[in-house]
Short mmCIF file of C-alpha atoms in Angstrom, two decimals:
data_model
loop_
_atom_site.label_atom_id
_atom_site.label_comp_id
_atom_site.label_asym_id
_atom_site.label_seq_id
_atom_site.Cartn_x
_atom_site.Cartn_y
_atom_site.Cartn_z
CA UNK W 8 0.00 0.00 0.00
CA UNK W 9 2.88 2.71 1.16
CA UNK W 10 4.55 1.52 -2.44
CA UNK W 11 1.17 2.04 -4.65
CA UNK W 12 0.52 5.64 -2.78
CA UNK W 13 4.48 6.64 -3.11
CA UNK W 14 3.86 9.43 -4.93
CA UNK W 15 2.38 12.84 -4.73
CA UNK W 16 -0.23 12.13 -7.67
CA UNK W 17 -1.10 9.02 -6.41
CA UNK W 18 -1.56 11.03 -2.81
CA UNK W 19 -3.96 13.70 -4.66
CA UNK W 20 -6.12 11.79 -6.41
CA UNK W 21 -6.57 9.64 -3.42
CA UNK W 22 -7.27 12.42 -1.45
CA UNK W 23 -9.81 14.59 -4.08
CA UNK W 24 -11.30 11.44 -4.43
CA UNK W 25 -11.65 10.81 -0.79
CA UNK W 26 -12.73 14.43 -0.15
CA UNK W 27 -15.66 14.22 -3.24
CA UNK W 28 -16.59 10.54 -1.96
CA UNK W 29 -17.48 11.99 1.85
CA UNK W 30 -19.33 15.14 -0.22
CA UNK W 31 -21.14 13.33 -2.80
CA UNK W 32 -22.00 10.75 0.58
CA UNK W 33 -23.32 13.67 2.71
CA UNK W 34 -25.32 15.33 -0.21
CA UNK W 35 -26.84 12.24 -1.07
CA UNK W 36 -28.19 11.47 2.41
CA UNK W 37 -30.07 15.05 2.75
CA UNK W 38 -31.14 14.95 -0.48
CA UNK W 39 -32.98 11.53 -0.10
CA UNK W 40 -33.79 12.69 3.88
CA UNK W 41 -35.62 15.89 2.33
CA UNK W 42 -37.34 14.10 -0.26
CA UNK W 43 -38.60 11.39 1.58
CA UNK W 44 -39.66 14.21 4.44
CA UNK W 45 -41.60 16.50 1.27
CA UNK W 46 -43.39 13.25 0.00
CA UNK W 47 -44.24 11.93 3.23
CA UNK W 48 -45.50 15.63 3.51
CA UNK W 49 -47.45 15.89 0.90
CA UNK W 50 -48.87 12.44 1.83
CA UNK W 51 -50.18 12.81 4.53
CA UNK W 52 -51.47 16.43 3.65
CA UNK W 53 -53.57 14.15 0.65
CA UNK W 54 -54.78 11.90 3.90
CA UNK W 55 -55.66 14.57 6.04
CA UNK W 56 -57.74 15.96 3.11
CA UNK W 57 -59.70 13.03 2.78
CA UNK W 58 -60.35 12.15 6.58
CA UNK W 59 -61.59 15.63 6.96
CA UNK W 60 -63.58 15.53 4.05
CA UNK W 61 -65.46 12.63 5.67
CA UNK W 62 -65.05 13.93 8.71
CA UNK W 63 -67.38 17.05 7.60
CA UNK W 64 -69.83 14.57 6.12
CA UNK W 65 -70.04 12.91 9.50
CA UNK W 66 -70.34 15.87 11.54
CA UNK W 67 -73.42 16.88 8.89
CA UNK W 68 -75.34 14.12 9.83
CA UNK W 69 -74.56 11.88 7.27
CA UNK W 70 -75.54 8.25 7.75
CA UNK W 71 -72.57 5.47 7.26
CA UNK W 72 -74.09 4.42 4.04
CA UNK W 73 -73.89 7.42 2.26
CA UNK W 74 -70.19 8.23 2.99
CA UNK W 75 -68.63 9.65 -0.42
CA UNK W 76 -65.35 8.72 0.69
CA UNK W 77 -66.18 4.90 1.34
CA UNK W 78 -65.86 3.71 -2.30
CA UNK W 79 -61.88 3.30 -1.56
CA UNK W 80 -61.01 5.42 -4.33
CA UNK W 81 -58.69 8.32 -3.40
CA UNK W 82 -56.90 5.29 -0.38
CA UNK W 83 -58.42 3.16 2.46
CA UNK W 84 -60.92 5.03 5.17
CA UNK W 85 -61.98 3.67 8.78
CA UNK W 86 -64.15 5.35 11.34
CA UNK W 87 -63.91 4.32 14.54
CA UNK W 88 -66.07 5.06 17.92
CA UNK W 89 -64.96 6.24 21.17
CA UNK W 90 -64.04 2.61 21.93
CA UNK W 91 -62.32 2.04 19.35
CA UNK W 92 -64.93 0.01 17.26
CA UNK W 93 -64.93 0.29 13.70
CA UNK W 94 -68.28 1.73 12.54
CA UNK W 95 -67.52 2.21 8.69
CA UNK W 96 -64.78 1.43 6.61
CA UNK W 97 -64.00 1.38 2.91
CA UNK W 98 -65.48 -1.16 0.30
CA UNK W 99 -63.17 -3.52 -0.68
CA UNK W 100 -60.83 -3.01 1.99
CA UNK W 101 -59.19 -6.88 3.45
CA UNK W 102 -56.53 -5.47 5.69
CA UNK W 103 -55.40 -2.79 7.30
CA UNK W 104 -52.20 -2.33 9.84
CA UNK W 105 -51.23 1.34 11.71
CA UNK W 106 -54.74 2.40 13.09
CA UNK W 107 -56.43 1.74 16.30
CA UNK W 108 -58.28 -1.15 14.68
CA UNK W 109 -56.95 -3.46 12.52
CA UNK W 110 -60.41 -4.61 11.67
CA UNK W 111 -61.64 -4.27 8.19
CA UNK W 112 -65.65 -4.70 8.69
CA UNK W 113 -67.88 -2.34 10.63
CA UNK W 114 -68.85 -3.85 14.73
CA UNK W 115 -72.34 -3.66 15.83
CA UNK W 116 -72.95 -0.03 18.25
CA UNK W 117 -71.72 -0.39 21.35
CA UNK W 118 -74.93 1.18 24.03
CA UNK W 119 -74.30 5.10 24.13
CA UNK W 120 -71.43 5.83 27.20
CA UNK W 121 -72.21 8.07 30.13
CA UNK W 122 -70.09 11.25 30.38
CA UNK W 123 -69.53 10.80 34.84
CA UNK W 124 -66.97 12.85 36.36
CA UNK W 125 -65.22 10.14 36.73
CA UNK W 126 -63.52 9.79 32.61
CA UNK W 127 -64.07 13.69 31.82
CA UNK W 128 -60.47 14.10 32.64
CA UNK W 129 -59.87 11.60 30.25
CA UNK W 130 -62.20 12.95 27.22
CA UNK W 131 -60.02 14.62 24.18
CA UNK W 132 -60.61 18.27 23.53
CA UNK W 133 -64.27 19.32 24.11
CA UNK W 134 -65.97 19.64 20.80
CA UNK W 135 -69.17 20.59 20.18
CA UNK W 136 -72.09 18.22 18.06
CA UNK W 137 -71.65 19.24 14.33
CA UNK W 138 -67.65 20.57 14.94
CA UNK W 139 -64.32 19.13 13.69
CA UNK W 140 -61.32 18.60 15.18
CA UNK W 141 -58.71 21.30 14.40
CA UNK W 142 -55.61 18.82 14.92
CA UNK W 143 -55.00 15.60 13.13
CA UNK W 144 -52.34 12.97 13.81
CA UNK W 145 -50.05 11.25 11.83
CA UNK W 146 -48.80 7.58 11.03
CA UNK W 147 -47.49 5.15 8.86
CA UNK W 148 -49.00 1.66 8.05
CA UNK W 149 -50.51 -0.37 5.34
CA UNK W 150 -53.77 -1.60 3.63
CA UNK W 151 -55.12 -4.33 1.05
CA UNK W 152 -57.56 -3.41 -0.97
CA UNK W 153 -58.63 -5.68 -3.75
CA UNK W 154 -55.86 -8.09 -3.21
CA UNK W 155 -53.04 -5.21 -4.01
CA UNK W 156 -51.04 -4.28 -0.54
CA UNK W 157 -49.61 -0.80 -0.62
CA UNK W 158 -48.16 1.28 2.74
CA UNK W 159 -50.12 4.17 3.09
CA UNK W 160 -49.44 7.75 5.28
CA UNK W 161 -52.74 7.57 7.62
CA UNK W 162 -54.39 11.27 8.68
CA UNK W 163 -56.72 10.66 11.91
CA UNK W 164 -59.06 13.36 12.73
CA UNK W 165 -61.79 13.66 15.23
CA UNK W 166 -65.48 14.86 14.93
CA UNK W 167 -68.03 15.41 17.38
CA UNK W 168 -71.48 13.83 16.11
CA UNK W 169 -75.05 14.49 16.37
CA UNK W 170 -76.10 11.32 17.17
CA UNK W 171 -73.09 9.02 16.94
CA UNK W 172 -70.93 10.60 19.59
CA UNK W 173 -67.34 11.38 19.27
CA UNK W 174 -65.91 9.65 15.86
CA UNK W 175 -62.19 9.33 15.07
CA UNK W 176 -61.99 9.21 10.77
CA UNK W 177 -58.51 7.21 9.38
CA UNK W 178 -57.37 8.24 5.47
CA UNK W 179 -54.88 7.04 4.32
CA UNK W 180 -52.93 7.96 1.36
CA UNK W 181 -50.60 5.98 -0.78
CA UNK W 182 -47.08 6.24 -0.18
CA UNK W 183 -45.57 4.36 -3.76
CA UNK W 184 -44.86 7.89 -5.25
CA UNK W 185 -42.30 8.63 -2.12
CA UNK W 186 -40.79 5.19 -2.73
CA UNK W 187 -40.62 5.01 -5.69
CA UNK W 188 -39.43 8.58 -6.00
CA UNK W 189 -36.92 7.79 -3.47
CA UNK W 190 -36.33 4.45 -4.75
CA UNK W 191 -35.39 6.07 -8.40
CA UNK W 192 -33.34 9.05 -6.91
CA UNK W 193 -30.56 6.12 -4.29
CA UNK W 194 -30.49 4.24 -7.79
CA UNK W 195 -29.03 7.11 -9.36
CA UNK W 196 -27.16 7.91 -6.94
CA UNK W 197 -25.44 4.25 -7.04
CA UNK W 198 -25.12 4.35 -10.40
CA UNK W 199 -24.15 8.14 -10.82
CA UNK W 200 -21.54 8.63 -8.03
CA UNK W 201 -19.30 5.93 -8.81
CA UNK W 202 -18.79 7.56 -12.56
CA UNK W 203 -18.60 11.03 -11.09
CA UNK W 204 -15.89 9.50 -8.61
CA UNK W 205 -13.92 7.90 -11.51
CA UNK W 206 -14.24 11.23 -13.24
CA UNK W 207 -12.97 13.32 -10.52
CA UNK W 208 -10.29 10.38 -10.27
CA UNK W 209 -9.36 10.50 -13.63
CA UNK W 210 -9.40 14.30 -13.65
CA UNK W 211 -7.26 14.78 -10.55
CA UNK W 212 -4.50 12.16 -11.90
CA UNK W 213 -4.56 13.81 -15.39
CA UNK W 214 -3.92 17.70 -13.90
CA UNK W 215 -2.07 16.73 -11.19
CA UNK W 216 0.86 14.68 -13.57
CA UNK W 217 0.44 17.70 -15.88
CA UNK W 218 1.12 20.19 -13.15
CA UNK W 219 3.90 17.90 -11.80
CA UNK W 220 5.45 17.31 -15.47
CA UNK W 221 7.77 19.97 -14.80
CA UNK W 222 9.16 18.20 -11.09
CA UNK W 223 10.02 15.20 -13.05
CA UNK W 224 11.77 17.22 -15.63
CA UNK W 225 13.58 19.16 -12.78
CA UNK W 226 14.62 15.99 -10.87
CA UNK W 227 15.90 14.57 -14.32
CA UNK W 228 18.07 17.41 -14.74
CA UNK W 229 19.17 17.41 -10.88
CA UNK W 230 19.87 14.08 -11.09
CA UNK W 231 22.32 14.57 -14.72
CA UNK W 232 23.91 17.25 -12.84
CA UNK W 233 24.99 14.91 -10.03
CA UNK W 234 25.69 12.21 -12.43
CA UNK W 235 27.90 14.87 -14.72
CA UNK W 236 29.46 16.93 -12.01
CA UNK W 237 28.99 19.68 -14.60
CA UNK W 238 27.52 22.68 -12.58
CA UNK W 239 26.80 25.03 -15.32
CA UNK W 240 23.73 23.42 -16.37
CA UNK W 241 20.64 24.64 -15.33
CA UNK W 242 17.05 22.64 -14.81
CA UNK W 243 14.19 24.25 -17.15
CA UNK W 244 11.83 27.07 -15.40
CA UNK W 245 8.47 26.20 -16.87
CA UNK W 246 6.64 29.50 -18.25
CA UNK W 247 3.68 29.25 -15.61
CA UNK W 248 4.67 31.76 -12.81
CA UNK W 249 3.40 29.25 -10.24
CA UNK W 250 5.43 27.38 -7.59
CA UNK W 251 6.68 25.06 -9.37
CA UNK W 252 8.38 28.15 -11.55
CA UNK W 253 9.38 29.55 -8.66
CA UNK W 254 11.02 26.44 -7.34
CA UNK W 255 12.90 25.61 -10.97
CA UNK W 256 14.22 29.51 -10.85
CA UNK W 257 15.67 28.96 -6.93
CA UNK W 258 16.75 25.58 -7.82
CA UNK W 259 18.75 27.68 -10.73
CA UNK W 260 19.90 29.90 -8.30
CA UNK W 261 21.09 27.18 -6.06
CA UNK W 262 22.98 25.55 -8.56
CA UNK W 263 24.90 29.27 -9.77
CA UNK W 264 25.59 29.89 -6.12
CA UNK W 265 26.90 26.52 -5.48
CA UNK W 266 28.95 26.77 -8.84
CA UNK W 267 30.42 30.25 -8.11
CA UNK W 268 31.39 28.32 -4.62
CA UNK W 269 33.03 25.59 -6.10
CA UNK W 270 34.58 27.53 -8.61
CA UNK W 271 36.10 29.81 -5.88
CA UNK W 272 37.23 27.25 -3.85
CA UNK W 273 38.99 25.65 -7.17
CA UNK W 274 40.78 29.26 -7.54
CA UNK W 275 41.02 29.41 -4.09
CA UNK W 276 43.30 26.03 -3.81
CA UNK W 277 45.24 26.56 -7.21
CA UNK W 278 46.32 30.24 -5.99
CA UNK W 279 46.79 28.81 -2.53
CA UNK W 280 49.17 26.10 -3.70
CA UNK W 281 50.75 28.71 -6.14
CA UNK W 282 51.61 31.55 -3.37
CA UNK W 283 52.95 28.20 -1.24
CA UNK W 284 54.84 26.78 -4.15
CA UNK W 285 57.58 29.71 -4.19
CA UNK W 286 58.88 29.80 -0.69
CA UNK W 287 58.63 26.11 -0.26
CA UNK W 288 60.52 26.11 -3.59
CA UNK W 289 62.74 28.60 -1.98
CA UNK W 290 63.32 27.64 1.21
CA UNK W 291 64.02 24.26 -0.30
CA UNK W 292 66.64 25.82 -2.68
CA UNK W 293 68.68 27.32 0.02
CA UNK W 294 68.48 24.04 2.64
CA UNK W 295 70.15 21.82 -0.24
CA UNK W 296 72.60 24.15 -1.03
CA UNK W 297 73.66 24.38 2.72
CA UNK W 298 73.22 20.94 2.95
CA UNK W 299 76.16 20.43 0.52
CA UNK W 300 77.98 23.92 1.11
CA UNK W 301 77.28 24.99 4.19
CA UNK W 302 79.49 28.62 4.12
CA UNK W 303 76.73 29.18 1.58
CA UNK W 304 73.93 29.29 3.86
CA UNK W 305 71.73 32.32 3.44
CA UNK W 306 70.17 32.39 6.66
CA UNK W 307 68.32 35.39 6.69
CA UNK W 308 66.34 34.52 3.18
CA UNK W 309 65.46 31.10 4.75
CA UNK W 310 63.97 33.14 7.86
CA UNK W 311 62.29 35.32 5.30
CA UNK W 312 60.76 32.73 3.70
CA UNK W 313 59.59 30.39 6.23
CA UNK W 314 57.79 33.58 7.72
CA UNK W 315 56.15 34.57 4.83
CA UNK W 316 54.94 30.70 4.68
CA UNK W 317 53.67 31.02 8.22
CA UNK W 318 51.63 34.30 7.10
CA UNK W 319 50.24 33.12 4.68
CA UNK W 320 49.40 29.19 6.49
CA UNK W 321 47.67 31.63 8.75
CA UNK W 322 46.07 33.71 6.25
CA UNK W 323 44.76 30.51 4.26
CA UNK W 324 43.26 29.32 8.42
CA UNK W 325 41.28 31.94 9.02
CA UNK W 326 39.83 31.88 5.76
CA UNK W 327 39.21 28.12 6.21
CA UNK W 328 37.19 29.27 9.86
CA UNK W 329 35.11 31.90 7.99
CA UNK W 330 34.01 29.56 5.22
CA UNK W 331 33.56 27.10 7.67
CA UNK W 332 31.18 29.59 9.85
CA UNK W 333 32.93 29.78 12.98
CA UNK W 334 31.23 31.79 15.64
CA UNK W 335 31.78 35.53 16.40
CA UNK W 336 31.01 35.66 20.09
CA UNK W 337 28.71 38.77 21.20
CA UNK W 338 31.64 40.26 23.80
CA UNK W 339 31.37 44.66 23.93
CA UNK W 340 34.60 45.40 21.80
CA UNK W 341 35.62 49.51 22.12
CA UNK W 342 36.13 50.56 18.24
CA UNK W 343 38.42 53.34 19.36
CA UNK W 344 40.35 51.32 21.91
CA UNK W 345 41.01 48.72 19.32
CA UNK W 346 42.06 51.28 16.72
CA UNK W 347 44.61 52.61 19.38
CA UNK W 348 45.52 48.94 20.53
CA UNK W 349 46.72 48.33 16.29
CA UNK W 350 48.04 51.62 15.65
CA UNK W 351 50.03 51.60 18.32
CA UNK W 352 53.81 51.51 17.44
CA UNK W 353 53.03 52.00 13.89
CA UNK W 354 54.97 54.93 11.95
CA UNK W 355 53.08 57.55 10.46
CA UNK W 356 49.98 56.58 11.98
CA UNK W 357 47.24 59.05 13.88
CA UNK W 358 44.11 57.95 15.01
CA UNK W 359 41.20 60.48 15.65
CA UNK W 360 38.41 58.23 17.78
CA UNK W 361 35.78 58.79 19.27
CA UNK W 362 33.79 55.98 22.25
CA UNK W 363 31.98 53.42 20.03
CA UNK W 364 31.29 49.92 20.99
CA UNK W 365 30.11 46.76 18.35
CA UNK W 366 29.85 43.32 19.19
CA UNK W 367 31.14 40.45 18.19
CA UNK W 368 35.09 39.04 17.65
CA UNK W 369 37.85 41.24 19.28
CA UNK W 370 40.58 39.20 17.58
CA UNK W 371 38.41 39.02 14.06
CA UNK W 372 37.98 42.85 13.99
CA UNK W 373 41.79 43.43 15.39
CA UNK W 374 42.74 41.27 12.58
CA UNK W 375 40.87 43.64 10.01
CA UNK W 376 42.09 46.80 11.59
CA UNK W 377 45.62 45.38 11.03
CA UNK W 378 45.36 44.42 7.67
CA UNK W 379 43.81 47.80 6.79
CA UNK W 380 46.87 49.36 8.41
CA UNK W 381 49.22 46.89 6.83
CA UNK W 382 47.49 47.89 3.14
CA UNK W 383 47.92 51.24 4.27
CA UNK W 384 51.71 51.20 5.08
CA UNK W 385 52.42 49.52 1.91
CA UNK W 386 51.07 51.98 -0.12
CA UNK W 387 51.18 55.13 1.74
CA UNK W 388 53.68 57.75 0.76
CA UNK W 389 54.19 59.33 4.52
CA UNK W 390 51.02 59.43 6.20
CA UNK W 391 48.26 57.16 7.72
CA UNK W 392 44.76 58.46 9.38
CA UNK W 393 42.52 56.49 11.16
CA UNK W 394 39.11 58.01 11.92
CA UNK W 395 36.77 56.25 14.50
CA UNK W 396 33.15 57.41 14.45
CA UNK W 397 29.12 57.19 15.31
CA UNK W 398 27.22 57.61 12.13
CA UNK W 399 23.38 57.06 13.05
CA UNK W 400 23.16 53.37 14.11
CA UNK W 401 26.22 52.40 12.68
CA UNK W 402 30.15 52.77 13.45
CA UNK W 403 32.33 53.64 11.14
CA UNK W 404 36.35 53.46 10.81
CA UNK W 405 37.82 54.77 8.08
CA UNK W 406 41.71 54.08 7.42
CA UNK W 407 43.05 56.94 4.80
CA UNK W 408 46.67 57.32 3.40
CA UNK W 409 48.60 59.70 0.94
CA UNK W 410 49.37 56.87 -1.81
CA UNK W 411 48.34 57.08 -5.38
CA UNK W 412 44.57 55.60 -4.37
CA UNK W 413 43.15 52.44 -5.81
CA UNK W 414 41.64 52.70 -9.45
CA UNK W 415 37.83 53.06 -9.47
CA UNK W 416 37.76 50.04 -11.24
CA UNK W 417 39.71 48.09 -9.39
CA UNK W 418 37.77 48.81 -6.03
CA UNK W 419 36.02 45.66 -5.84
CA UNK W 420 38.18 43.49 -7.68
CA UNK W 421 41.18 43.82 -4.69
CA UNK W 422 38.66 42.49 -1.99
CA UNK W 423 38.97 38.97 -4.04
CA UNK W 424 41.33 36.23 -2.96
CA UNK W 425 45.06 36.04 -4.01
CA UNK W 426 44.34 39.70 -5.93
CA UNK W 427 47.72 42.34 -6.39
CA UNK W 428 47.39 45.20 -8.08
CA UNK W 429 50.33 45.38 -10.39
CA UNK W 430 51.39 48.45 -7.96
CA UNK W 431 51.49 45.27 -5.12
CA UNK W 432 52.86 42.54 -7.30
CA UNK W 433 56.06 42.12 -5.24
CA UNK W 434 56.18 39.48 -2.51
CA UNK W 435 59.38 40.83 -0.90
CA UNK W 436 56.91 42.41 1.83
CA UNK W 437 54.95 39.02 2.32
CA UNK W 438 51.53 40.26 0.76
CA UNK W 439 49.27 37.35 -0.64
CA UNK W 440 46.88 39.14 -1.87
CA UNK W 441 44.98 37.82 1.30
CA UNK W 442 44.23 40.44 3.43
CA UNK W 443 41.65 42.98 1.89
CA UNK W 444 39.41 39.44 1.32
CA UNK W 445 39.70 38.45 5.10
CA UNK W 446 38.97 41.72 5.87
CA UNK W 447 35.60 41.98 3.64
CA UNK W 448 34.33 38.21 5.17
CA UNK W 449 35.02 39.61 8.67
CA UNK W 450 32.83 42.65 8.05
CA UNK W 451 30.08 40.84 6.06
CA UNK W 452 30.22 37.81 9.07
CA UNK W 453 30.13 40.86 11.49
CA UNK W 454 26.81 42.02 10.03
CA UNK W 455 28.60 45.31 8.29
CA UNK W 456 30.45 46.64 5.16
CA UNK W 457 33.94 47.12 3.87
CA UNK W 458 34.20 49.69 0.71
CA UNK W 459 37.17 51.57 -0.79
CA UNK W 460 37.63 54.67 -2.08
CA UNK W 461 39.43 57.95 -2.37
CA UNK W 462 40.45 59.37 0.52
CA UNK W 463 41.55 63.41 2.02
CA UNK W 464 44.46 63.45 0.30
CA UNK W 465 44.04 61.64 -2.47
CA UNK W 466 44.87 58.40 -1.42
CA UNK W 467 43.15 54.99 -0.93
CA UNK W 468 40.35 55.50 1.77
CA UNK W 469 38.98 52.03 3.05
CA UNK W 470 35.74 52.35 5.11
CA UNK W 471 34.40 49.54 7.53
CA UNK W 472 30.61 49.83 8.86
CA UNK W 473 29.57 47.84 11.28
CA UNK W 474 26.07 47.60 13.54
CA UNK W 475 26.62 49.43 16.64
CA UNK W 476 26.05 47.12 20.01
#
């Protein structure tokens, strides 16, 4: 069963078809319950006719005999006394069932009963010789008349005689036309629910595969990109600005975010085995040469090297803990302080601060101060400003020298990984290209900004924003 119903179209139709079943059910039971309650309505509205139709004739004096609505035309008819002895009943009638007599020929007159104190309590409403009964009560039972058994709707009304006393009149009417009316309406119901159930079924299954033609074709493509490994193709977005568009155009934008990751970590490992390959090669270089000359040893460019291998090992660790999500912390850190803290011993250098506090990573944000300064120094001519203030919700440091200023088009480009301008293309001062892009993740992990521009006096101007604690 949990193999037939695997699927989502399978799950629909069962459900729509479920859901119409239980409506088509309920709708079908007060449809026959109100049809059968009108008929037996109007059925016993025919009876009630005809009992007080005799009823009148009674209460006019007129003898047994005589009764017009004896001949057992318009549905059976007893009259009964106030014991309950049938007086007059319709021709032809040979049984009768749901009256107060199932007798079917008229009893001999009982002697006339004395009205004592003792039964008045007991008497129905008081009527008066000549008068009908204004009520008339209802049930269900059956005659033969003729040999032909029906159920009929009986009406029983009382009338208060001349002569005869109180008489109770039973019509009944025939009750075929609400059976077979109802009869007709539960066989097409049987007959017409099932197809209009296979209909919905087929229905449901036919728009529901349509409107899930595009899934398959989307899992088909998913599933050729895993095969493949080939992360520039795209699933198709179906023209129908529904969900399923929507889902094919985020599934799209999935796969180009998770292909402009991959791709950057491919750079990322090909530049980071390229900016190790030199002072390995180096450093190598210089150990075999003092392995086998020793008064050859060039001590201080083996120093040189192996530091600028640590840097960068460090560099290429701290990138690996960003991409990897590691947590800021939510410690108070002093903008100003810190700005002080990295400037401090640096030539050049003058920080203008002001109090502002951010939270998150003291060490993360040092580390981005420092590489600001760093840049700075490297490209600086003679002098370095740092600038530490509130700017509506935000704080704002801003790190300024007198250099020649980064080219407006390179301003984004030198916040990508292993990226020199040709100005920085020399490694004798251990740049990797690495620290403008650590600097950018910090800010962006920090919940802030990192821009560059052209600063005071015409040099570079880098400006970090970052949420104020």
């Amino acid at each position: 069963m949990r193999r037939l119903f695997g699927s989502v179209r399978a799950r629909a139709t069962l459900a729509a078809t479920l859901v119409v079943a239980v409506a088509l059910v309920a709708a079908g039971a007060a449809v026959l319950l109100s049809l059968r309650s009108n008929l037996m309505g109007e059925a016993g509205t025919q009876a009630e006719r005809s009992a007080r139709a005799v009823a009148s004739e009674l209460a006019a004096g007129t003898p047994y005999g005589e009764l017009s609505g004896l001949d057992g035309d318009d549905g059976p008819v007893q009259v009964l006394d106030e014991d309950k002895r049938l007086v007059a009943a319709s021709e032809h009638l040979e049984k009768i069932s749901g009256t107060d007599s199932d007798r079917v020929k008229p009893q001999p007159p009982a002697a006339p009963r004395r009205d004592d104190d003792d039964d008045a309590d007991d008497r129905p409403e008081a009527l008066e010789p000549g008068e009908v009964a204004g009520e008339s009560v209802f049930k269900n039972g059956s005659a033969t008349i003729d040999g032909d058994t029906e159920d009929y709707r009986f009406a029983a009304v009382e009338v208060e005689t001349q002569d005869q006393g109180r008489l109770k009149v039973y019509a009944g009417w025939p009750l075929a036309a609400e059976h077979g009316a109802v009869q007709t309406a539960l066989t097409v119901m049987l007959i017409g629910f099932p197809l209009l159930l296979g209909v919905v079924a087929g229905v449901t299954w036919l728009v529901t595969g349509r409107a899930l033609r595009p899934v398959e074709g989307i899992r088909r493509e998913m599933a050729a990109i895993t095969h493949s490994e080939d992360l520039a193709r795209r699933v198709p977005e179906p023209d129908t600005h529904d969900e399923v568009a929507r889902l094919a155009s985020t599934t799209n934008e999935t796969l180009a975010a998770l292909e402009a990751s991959v791709e950057r970590q491919r750079r990322f490992v090909a530049d980071a085995s390229h900016e190790l390959r030199s002072p390995i090669a180096s450093l190598r270089t210089q150990l075999e040469v003092a392995a086998a000359h020793p008064e050859l040893l060039d001590l201080d460019g083996a120093v040189e090297d192996t530091v600028r291998l640590q840097r960068l090992a460090a560099d290429l660790l701290l990138l690996a803990r960003l991409d990897a999500g590691e947590r800021l912390g939510d410690a108070q850190i002093d903008l100003a302080g810190l700005a002080r803290e990295e400037a401090e011993g640096r030539a050049g250098v003058t920080v203008d601060a002001e109090p502002v506090e951010v939270a998150g990573s003291r060490g993360q944000l040092g580390r981005v101060l420092a590489n600001l300064l760093d840049n700075a120094q490297r490209h600086a001519r003679s002098a370095i400003t740092v600038r530490v203030r509130r700017e509506g919700d935000l704080a704002v440091v801003g790190v300024a020298d007198d250099g020649d200023g980064v080219p407006e088009a390179d301003r984004e480009r030198i916040f990508e990984r292993f990226v020199r301008l040709d100005a920085a293309r020399s490694r004798d001062d251990g740049g990797a290209g690495l620290g403008l892009a650590i600097a950018r993740d910090v800010a962006v992990r920090h919940g802030g900004t990192l821009t560059a521009g052209r600063g005071p006096a015409g040099g570079a101007l880098f400006e970090l924003r970052l949420p104020l604690a």
